[in-house]
mmCIF file of C-alpha atoms and ligand atoms in Angstrom:
data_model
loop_
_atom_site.group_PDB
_atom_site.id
_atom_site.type_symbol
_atom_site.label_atom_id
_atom_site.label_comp_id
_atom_site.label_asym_id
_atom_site.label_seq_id
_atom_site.Cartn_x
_atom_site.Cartn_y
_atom_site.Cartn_z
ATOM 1 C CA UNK E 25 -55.954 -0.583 262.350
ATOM 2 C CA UNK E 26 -59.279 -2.682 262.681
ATOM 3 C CA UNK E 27 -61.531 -3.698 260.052
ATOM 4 C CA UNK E 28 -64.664 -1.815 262.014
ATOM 5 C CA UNK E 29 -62.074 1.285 260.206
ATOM 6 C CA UNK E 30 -64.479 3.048 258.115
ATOM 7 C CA UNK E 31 -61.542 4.447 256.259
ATOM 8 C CA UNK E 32 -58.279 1.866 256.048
ATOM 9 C CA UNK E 33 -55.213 3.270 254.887
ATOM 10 C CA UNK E 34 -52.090 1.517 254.231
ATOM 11 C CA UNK E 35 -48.939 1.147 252.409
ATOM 12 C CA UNK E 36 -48.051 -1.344 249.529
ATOM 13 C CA UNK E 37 -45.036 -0.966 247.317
ATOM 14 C CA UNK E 38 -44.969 2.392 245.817
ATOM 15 C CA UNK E 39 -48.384 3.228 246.810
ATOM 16 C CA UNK E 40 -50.466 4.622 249.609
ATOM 17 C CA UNK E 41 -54.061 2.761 249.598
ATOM 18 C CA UNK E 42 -57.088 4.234 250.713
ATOM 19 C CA UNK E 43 -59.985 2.308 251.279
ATOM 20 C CA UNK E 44 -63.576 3.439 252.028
ATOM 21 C CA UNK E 45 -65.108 0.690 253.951
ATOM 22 C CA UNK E 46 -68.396 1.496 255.069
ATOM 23 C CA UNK E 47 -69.697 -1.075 252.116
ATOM 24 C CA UNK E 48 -73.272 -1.098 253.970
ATOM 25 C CA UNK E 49 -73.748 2.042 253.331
ATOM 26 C CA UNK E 50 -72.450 1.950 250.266
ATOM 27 C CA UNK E 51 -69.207 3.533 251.956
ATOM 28 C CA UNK E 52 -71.357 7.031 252.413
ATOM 29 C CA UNK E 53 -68.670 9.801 253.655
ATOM 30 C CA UNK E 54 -69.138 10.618 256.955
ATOM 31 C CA UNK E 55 -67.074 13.931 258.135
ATOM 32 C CA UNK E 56 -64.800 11.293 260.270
ATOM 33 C CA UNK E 57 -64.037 9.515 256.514
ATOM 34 C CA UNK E 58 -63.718 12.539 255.303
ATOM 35 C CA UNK E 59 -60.793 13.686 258.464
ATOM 36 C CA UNK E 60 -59.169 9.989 257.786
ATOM 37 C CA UNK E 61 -59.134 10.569 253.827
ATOM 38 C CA UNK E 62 -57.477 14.415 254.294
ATOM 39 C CA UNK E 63 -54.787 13.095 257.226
ATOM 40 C CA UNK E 64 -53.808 10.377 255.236
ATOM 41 C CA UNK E 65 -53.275 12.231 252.288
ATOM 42 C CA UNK E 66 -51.251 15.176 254.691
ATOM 43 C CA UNK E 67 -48.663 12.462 255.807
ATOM 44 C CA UNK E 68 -47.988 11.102 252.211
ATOM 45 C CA UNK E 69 -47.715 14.419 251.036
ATOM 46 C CA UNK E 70 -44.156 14.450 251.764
ATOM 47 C CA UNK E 71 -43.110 11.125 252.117
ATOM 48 C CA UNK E 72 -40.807 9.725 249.767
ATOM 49 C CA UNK E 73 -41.528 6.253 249.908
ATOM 50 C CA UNK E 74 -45.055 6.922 248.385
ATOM 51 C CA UNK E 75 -45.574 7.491 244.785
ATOM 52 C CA UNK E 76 -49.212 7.883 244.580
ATOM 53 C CA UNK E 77 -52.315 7.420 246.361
ATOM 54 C CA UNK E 78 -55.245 4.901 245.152
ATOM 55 C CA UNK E 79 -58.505 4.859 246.407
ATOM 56 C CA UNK E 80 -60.682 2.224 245.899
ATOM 57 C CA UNK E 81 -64.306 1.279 247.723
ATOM 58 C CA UNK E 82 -65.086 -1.812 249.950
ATOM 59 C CA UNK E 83 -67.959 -4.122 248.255
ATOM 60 C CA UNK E 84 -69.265 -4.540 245.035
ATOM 61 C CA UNK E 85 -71.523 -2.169 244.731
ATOM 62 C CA UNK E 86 -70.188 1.210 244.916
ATOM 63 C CA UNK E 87 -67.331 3.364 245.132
ATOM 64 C CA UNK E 88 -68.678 6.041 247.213
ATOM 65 C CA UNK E 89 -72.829 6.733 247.019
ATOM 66 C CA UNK E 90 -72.226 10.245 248.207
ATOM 67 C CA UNK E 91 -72.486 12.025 251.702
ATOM 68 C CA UNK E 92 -73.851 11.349 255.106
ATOM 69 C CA UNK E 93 -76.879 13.566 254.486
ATOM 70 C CA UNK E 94 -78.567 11.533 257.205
ATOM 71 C CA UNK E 95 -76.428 13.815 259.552
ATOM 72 C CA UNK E 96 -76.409 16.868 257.545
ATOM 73 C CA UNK E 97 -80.703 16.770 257.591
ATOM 74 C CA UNK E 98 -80.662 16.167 261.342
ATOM 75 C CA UNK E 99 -78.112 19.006 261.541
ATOM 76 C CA UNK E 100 -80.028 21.679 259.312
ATOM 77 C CA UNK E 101 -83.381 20.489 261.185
ATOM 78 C CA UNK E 102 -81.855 20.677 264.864
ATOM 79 C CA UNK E 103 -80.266 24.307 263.706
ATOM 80 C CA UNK E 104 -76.757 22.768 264.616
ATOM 81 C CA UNK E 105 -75.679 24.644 261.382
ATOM 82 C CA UNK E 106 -72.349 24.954 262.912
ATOM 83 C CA UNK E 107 -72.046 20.958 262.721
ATOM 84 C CA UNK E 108 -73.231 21.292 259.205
ATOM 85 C CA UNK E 109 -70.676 24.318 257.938
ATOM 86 C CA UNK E 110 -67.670 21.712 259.566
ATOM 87 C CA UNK E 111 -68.928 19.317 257.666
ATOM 88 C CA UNK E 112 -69.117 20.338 253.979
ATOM 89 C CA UNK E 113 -65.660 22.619 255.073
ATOM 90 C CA UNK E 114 -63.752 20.056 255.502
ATOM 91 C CA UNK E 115 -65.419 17.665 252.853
ATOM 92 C CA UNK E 116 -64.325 20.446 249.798
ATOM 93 C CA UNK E 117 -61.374 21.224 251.461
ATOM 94 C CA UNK E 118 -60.199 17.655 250.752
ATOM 95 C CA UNK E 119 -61.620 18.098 247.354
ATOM 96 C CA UNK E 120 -59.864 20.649 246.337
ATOM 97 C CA UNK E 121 -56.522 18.637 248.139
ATOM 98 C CA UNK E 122 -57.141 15.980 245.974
ATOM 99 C CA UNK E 123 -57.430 18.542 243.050
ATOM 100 C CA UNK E 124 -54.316 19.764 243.583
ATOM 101 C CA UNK E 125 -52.266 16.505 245.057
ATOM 102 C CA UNK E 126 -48.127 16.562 244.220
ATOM 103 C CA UNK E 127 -48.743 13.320 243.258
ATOM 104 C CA UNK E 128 -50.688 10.879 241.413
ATOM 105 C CA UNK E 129 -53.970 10.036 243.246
ATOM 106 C CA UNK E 130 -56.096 7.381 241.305
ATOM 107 C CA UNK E 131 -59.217 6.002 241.706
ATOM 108 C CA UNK E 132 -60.930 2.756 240.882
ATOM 109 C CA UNK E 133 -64.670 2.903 240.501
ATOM 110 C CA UNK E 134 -66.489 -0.223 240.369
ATOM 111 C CA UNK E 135 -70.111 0.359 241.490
ATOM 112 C CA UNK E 136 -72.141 3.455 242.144
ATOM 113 C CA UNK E 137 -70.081 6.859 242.440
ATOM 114 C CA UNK E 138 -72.282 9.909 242.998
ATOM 115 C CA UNK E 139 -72.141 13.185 244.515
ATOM 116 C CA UNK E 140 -69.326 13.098 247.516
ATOM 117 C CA UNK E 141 -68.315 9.831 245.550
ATOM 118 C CA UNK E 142 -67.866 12.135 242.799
ATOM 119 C CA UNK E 143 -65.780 14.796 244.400
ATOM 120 C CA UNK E 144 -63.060 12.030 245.989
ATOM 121 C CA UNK E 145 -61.985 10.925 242.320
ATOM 122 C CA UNK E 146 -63.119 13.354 239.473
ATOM 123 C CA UNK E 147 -60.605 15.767 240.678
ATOM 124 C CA UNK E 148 -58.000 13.741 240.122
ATOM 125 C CA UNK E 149 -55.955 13.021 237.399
ATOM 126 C CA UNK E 150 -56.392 9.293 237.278
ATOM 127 C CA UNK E 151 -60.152 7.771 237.280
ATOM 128 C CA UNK E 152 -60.749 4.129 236.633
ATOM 129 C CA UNK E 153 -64.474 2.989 235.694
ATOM 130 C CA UNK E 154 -65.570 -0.560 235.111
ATOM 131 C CA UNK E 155 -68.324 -1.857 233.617
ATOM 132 C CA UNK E 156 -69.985 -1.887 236.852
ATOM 133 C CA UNK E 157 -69.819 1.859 237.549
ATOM 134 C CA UNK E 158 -72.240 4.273 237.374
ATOM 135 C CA UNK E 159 -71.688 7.814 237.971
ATOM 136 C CA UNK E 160 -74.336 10.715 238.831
ATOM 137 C CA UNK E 161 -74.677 13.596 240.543
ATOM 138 C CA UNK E 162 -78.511 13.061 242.328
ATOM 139 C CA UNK E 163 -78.738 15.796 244.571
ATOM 140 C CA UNK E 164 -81.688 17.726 242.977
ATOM 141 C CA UNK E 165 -84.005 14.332 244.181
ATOM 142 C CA UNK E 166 -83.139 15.377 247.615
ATOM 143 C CA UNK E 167 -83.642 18.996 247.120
ATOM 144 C CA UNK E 168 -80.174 20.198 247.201
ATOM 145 C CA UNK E 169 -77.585 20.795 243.958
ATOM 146 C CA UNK E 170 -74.391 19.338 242.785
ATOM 147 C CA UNK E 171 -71.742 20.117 245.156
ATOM 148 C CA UNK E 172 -68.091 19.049 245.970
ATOM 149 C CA UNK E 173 -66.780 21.273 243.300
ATOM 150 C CA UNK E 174 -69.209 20.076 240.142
ATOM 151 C CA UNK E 175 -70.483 23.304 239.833
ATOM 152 C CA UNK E 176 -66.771 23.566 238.560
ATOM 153 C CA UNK E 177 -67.121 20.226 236.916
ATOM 154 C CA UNK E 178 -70.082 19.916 234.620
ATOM 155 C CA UNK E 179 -70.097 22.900 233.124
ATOM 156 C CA UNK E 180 -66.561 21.851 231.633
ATOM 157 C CA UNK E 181 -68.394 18.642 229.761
ATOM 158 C CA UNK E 182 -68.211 18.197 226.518
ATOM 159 C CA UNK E 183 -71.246 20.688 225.187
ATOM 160 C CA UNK E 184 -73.786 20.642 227.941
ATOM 161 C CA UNK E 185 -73.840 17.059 229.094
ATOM 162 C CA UNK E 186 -72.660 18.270 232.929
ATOM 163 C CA UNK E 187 -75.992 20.636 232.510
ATOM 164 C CA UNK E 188 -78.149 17.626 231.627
ATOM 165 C CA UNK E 189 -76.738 14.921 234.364
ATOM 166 C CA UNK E 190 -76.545 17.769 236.911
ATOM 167 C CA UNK E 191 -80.234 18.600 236.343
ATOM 168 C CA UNK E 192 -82.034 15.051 235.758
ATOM 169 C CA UNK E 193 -79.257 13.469 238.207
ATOM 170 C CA UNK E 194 -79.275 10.633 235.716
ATOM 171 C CA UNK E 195 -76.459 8.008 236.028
ATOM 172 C CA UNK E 196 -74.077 7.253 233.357
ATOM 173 C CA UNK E 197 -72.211 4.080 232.578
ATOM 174 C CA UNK E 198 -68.656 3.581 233.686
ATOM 175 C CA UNK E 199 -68.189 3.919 229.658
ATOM 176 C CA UNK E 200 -70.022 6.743 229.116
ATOM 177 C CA UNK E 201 -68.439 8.342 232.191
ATOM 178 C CA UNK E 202 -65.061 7.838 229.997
ATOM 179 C CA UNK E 203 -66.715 8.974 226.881
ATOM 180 C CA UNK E 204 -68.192 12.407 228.710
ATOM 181 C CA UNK E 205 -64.600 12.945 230.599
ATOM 182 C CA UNK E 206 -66.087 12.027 234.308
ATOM 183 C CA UNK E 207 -63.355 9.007 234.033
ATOM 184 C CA UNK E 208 -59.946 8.380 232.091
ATOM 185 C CA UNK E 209 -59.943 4.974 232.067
ATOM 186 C CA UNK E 210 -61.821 1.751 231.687
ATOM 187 C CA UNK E 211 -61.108 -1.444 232.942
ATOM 188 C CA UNK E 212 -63.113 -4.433 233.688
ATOM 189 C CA UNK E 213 -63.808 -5.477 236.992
ATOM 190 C CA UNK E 214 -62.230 -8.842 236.243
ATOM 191 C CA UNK E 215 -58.806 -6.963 235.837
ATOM 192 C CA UNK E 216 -59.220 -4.656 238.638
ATOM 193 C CA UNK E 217 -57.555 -6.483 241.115
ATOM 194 C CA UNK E 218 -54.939 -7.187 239.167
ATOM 195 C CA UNK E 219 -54.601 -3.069 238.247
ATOM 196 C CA UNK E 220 -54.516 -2.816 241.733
ATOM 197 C CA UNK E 221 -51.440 -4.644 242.664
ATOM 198 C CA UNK E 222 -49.424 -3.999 239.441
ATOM 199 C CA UNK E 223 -49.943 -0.405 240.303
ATOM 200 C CA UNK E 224 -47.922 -0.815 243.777
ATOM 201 C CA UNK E 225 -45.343 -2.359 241.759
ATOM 202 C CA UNK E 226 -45.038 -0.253 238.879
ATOM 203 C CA UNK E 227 -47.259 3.317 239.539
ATOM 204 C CA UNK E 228 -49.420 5.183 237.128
ATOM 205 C CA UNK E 229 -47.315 3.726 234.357
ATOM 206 C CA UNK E 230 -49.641 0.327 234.780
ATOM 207 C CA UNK E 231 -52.908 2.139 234.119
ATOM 208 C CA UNK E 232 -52.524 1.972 230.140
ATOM 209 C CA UNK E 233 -51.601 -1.996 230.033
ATOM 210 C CA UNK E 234 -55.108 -2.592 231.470
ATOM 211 C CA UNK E 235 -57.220 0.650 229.542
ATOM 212 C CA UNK E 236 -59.681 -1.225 227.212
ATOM 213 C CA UNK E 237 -61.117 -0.649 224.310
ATOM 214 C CA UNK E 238 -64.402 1.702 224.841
ATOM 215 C CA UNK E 239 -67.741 0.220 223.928
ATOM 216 C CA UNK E 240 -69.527 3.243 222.053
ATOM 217 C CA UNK E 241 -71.028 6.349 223.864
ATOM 218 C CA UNK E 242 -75.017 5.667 224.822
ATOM 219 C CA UNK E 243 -75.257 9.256 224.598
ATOM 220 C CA UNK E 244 -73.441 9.886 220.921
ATOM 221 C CA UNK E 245 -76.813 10.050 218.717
ATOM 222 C CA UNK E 246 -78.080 12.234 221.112
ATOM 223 C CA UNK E 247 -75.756 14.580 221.841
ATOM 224 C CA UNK E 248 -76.736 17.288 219.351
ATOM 225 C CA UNK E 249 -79.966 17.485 220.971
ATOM 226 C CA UNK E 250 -78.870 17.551 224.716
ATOM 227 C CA UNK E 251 -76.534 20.290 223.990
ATOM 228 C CA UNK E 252 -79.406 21.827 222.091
ATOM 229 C CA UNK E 253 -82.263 21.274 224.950
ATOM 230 C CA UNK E 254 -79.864 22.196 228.028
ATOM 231 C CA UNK E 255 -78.294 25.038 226.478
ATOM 232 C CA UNK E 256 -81.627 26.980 227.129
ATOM 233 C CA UNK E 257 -81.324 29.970 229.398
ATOM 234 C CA UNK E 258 -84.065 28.465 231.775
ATOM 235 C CA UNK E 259 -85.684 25.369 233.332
ATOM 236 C CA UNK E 260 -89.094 26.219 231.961
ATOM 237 C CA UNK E 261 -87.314 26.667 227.891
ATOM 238 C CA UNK E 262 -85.121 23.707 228.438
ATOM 239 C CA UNK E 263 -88.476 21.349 229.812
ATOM 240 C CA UNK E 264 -90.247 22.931 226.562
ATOM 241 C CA UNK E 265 -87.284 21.924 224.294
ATOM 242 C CA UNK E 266 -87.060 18.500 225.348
ATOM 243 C CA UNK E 267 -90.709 18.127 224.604
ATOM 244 C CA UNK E 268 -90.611 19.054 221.111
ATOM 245 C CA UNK E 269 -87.851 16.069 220.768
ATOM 246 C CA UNK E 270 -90.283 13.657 221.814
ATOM 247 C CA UNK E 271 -86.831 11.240 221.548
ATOM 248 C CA UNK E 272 -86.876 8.414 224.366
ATOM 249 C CA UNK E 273 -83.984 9.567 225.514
ATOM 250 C CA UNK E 274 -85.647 13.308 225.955
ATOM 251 C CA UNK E 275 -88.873 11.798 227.250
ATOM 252 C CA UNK E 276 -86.310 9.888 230.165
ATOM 253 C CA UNK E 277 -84.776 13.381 230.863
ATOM 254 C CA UNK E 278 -88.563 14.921 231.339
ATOM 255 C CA UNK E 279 -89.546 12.599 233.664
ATOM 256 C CA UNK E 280 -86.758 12.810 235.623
ATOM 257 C CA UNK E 281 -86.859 16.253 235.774
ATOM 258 C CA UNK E 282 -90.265 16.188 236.576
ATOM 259 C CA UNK E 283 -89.578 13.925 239.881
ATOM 260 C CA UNK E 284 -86.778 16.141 241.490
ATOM 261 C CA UNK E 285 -87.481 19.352 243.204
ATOM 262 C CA UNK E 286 -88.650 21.892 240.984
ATOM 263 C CA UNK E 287 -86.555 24.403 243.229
ATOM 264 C CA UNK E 288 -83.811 22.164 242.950
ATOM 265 C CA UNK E 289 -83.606 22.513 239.826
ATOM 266 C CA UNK E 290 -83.802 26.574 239.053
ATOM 267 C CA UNK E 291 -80.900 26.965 241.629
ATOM 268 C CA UNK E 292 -78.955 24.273 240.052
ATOM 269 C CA UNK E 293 -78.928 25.164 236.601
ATOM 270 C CA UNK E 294 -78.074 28.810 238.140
ATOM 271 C CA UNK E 295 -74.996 27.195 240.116
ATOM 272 C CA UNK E 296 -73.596 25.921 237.037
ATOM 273 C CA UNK E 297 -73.867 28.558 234.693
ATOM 274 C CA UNK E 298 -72.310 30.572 237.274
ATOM 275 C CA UNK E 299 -69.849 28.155 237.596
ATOM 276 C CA UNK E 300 -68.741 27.968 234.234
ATOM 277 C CA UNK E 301 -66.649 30.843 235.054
ATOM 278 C CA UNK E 302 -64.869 29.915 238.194
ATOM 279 C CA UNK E 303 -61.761 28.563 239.307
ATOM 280 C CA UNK E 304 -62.168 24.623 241.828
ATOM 281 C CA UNK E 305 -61.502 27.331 244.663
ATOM 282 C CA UNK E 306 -64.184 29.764 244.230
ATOM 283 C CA UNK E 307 -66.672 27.062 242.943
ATOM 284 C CA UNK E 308 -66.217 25.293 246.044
ATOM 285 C CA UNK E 309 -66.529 28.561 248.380
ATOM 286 C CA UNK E 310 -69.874 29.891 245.978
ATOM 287 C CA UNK E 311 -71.115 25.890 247.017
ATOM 288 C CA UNK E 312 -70.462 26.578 250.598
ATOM 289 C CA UNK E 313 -72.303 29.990 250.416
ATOM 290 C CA UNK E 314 -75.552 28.177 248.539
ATOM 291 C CA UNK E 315 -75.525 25.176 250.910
ATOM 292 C CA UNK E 316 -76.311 27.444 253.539
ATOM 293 C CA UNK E 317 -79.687 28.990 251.516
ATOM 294 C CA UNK E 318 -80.522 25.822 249.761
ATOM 295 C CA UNK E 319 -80.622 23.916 253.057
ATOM 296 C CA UNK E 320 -82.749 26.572 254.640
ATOM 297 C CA UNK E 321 -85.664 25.632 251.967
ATOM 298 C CA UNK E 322 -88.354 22.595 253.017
ATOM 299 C CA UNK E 323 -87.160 20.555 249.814
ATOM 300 C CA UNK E 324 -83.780 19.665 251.395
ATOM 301 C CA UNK E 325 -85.273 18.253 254.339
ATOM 302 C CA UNK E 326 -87.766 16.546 252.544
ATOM 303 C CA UNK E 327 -85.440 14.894 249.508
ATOM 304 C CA UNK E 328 -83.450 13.534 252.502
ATOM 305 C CA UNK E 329 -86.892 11.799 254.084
ATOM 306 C CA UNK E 330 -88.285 11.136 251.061
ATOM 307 C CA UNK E 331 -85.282 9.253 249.192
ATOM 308 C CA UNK E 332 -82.740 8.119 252.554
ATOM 309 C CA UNK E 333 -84.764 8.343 255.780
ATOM 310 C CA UNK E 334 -88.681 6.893 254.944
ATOM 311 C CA UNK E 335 -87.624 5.820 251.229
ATOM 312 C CA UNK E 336 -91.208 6.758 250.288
ATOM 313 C CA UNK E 337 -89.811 8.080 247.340
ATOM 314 C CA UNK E 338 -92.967 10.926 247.377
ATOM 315 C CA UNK E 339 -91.423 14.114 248.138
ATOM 316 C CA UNK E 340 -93.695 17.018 248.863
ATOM 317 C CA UNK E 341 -91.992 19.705 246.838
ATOM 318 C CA UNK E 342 -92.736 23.527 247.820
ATOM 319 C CA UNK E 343 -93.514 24.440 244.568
ATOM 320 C CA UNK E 344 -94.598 20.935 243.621
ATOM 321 C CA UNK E 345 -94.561 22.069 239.724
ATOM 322 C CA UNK E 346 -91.625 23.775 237.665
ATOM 323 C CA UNK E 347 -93.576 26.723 236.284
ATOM 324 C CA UNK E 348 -94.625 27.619 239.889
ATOM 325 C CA UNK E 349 -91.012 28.145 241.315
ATOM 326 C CA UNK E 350 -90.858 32.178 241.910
ATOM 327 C CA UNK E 351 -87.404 33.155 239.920
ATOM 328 C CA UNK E 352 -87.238 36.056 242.740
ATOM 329 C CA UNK E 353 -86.756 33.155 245.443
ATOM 330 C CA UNK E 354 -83.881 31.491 243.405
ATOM 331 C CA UNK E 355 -82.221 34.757 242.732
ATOM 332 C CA UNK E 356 -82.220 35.495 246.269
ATOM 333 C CA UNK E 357 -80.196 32.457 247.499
ATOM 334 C CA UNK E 358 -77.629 33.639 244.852
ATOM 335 C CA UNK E 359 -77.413 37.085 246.546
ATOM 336 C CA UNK E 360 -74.677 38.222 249.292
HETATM 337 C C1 QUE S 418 -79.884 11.664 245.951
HETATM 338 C C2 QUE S 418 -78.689 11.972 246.542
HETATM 339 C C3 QUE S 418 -78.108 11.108 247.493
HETATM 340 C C4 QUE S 418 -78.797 9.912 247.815
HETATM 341 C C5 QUE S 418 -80.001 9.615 247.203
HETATM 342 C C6 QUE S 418 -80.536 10.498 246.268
HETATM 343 C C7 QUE S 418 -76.855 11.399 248.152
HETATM 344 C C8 QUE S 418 -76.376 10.451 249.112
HETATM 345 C C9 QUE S 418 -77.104 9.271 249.375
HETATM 346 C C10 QUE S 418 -76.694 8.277 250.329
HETATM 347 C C11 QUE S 418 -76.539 6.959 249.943
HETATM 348 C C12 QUE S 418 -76.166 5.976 250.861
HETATM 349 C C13 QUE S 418 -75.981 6.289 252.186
HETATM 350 C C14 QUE S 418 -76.143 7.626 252.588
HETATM 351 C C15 QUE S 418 -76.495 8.595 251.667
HETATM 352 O O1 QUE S 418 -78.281 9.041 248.729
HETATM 353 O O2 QUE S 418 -76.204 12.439 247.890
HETATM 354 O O3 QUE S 418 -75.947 7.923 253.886
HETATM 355 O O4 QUE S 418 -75.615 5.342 253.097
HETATM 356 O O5 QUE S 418 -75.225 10.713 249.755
HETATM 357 O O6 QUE S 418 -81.716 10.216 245.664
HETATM 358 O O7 QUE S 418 -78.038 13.122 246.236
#
């Protein structure tokens, strides 16, 4: 074990620790993470001297930002989809491990947690947030949808709050993340250390001795509404509900929604009303399916340039506007 390990496992009382420690890039899953985090987690499966798993990021400012879709664009543009499909195999495979763990995985989220982020702790029974923690799932500003299972996810929010973060990829606060279910506990960063170690001496039964008391939910005076505007049968009603509100909050949504691919966000909000009806498993094999036609359309490439390779932050969207996105186009990636 080195400290150039991107992923550094070890033992410590009556825990296993995983750490992702790629803190540069704000410890970004690359598939060889990904291999470290599933191996790890096979070998502790059955051994007796480990409890439960935590799983923590290196640095202060995230958890886990997401996926290596550096590699995945070069990949899809190179047609080495076979390098690709390995990739997001293995990366819900481990998702769905961590869903269904024999024993208590736990993870402490101080700093940014989005997308792959997302799919190493949501799944599991024990989430810590801070007050430094902000969760999201982005993907429709790089032309993709939310993956790793949150097709499965957001559409079992509270009313339709997984429908409005997964289409305006807005982050939440390690609170709110608590308040909408994305996290079970909240602890300050100030304690989290502490957290840490008493939970190698004493296991899951330490998380409630450091669970705080909640500030109130950002979203709570709004929450009528969103479940109102995002309950609409299609991008074009939902964008026409939310400017009737004329709320801030609704105006924030708007232009958010606005900035993200407009194809993005027809197959997304198709993805999770679908998934609404799906078990992990066969949310996670319909993702697989649509990363292979959602990839295949310019705006994937183009997020990735736009928002991780040039960080121009102009994608050119093909349809640049929602109402010019041809539903027989998103249907057709559903099809098969
Ligand atoms: C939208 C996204 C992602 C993003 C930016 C977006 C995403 C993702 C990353 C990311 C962050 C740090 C890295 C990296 C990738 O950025 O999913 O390789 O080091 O993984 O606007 O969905």
């Amino acid at each position: 074990m080195t400290t150039e390990d991107t992923v550094i496992t070890s033992r410590d009382g009556r825990v296993g620790r995983i750490l992702l420690n790629r803190p540069k890039a704000l410890n970004a899953l690359d598939l060889k993470m990904i291999r470290a985090c599933a191996a790890i987690l096979e070998t502790w499966r059955d051994n007796p001297h480990v409890d439960a798993v935590v799983i923590e990021g290196a640095g202060e400012r995230a958890f886990c930002a997401g996926g290596d879709i550096r590699a995945l664009r070069d990949g899809q543009l190179s047609g080495d989809r076979a390098s690709v499909d390995q990739f997001f195999a293995e990366e819900y495979a481990l998702n769905l491990t961590i869903a269904t763990y024999p024993k208590p995985y736990i993870a402490l989220i101080d700093g940014i947690c989005m997308g792959g982020g997302i799919g190493l702790s949501v799944h599991a029974p024990y989430r810590v947030a801070t007050e430094h923690a902000g969760f999201g799932m982005p993907e429709t500003a790089i032309g993709f949808f939310p993956d790793i299972g949150a097709t499965y996810l957001l559409p079992r929010l509270p009313g339709e709050l997984g429908v409005y973060l997964g289409l305006t990829g807005l982050r939440v606060t390690g609170a709110d993340a608590v308040h909408a279910g994305l996290a079970t506990h909240y602890t300050p960063r100030a304690r989290l250390a502490d957290l840490s170690a008493a939970l190698a001496r004493d296991g899951v039964a330490a998380l409630a001795a450091y669970n705080e008391t909640l500030p109130a939910f950002s979203l709570a005076d709004h929450r009528s509404a969103i479940d109102y505007c995002f309950a609409a049968g299609t991008v074009a009603e939902i964008v026409s509900r939310l400017e009737a509100i004329g709320a801030e909050w609704a105006e924030a949504a708007l232009k958010a929604m606005r900035t993200v691919s407009p194809s993005a966000l027809h197959w997304t909000l198709l993805a999770l009303r679908h998934g609404r009806d799906l078990t992990l498993k066969q949310a996670l094999d319909a993702e697989f399916a649509l990363t292979r036609t959602t990839m295949a359309h310019p705006d994937f490439a183009e997020g990735v340039r736009a928002m991780v390779v040039d960080k121009d932050r102009k994608p050119a969207w093909q349809p640049s506007r929602i109402e010019d996105v041809d539903p027989a186009r998103i249907d057709a990636l559903f099809a098969g």
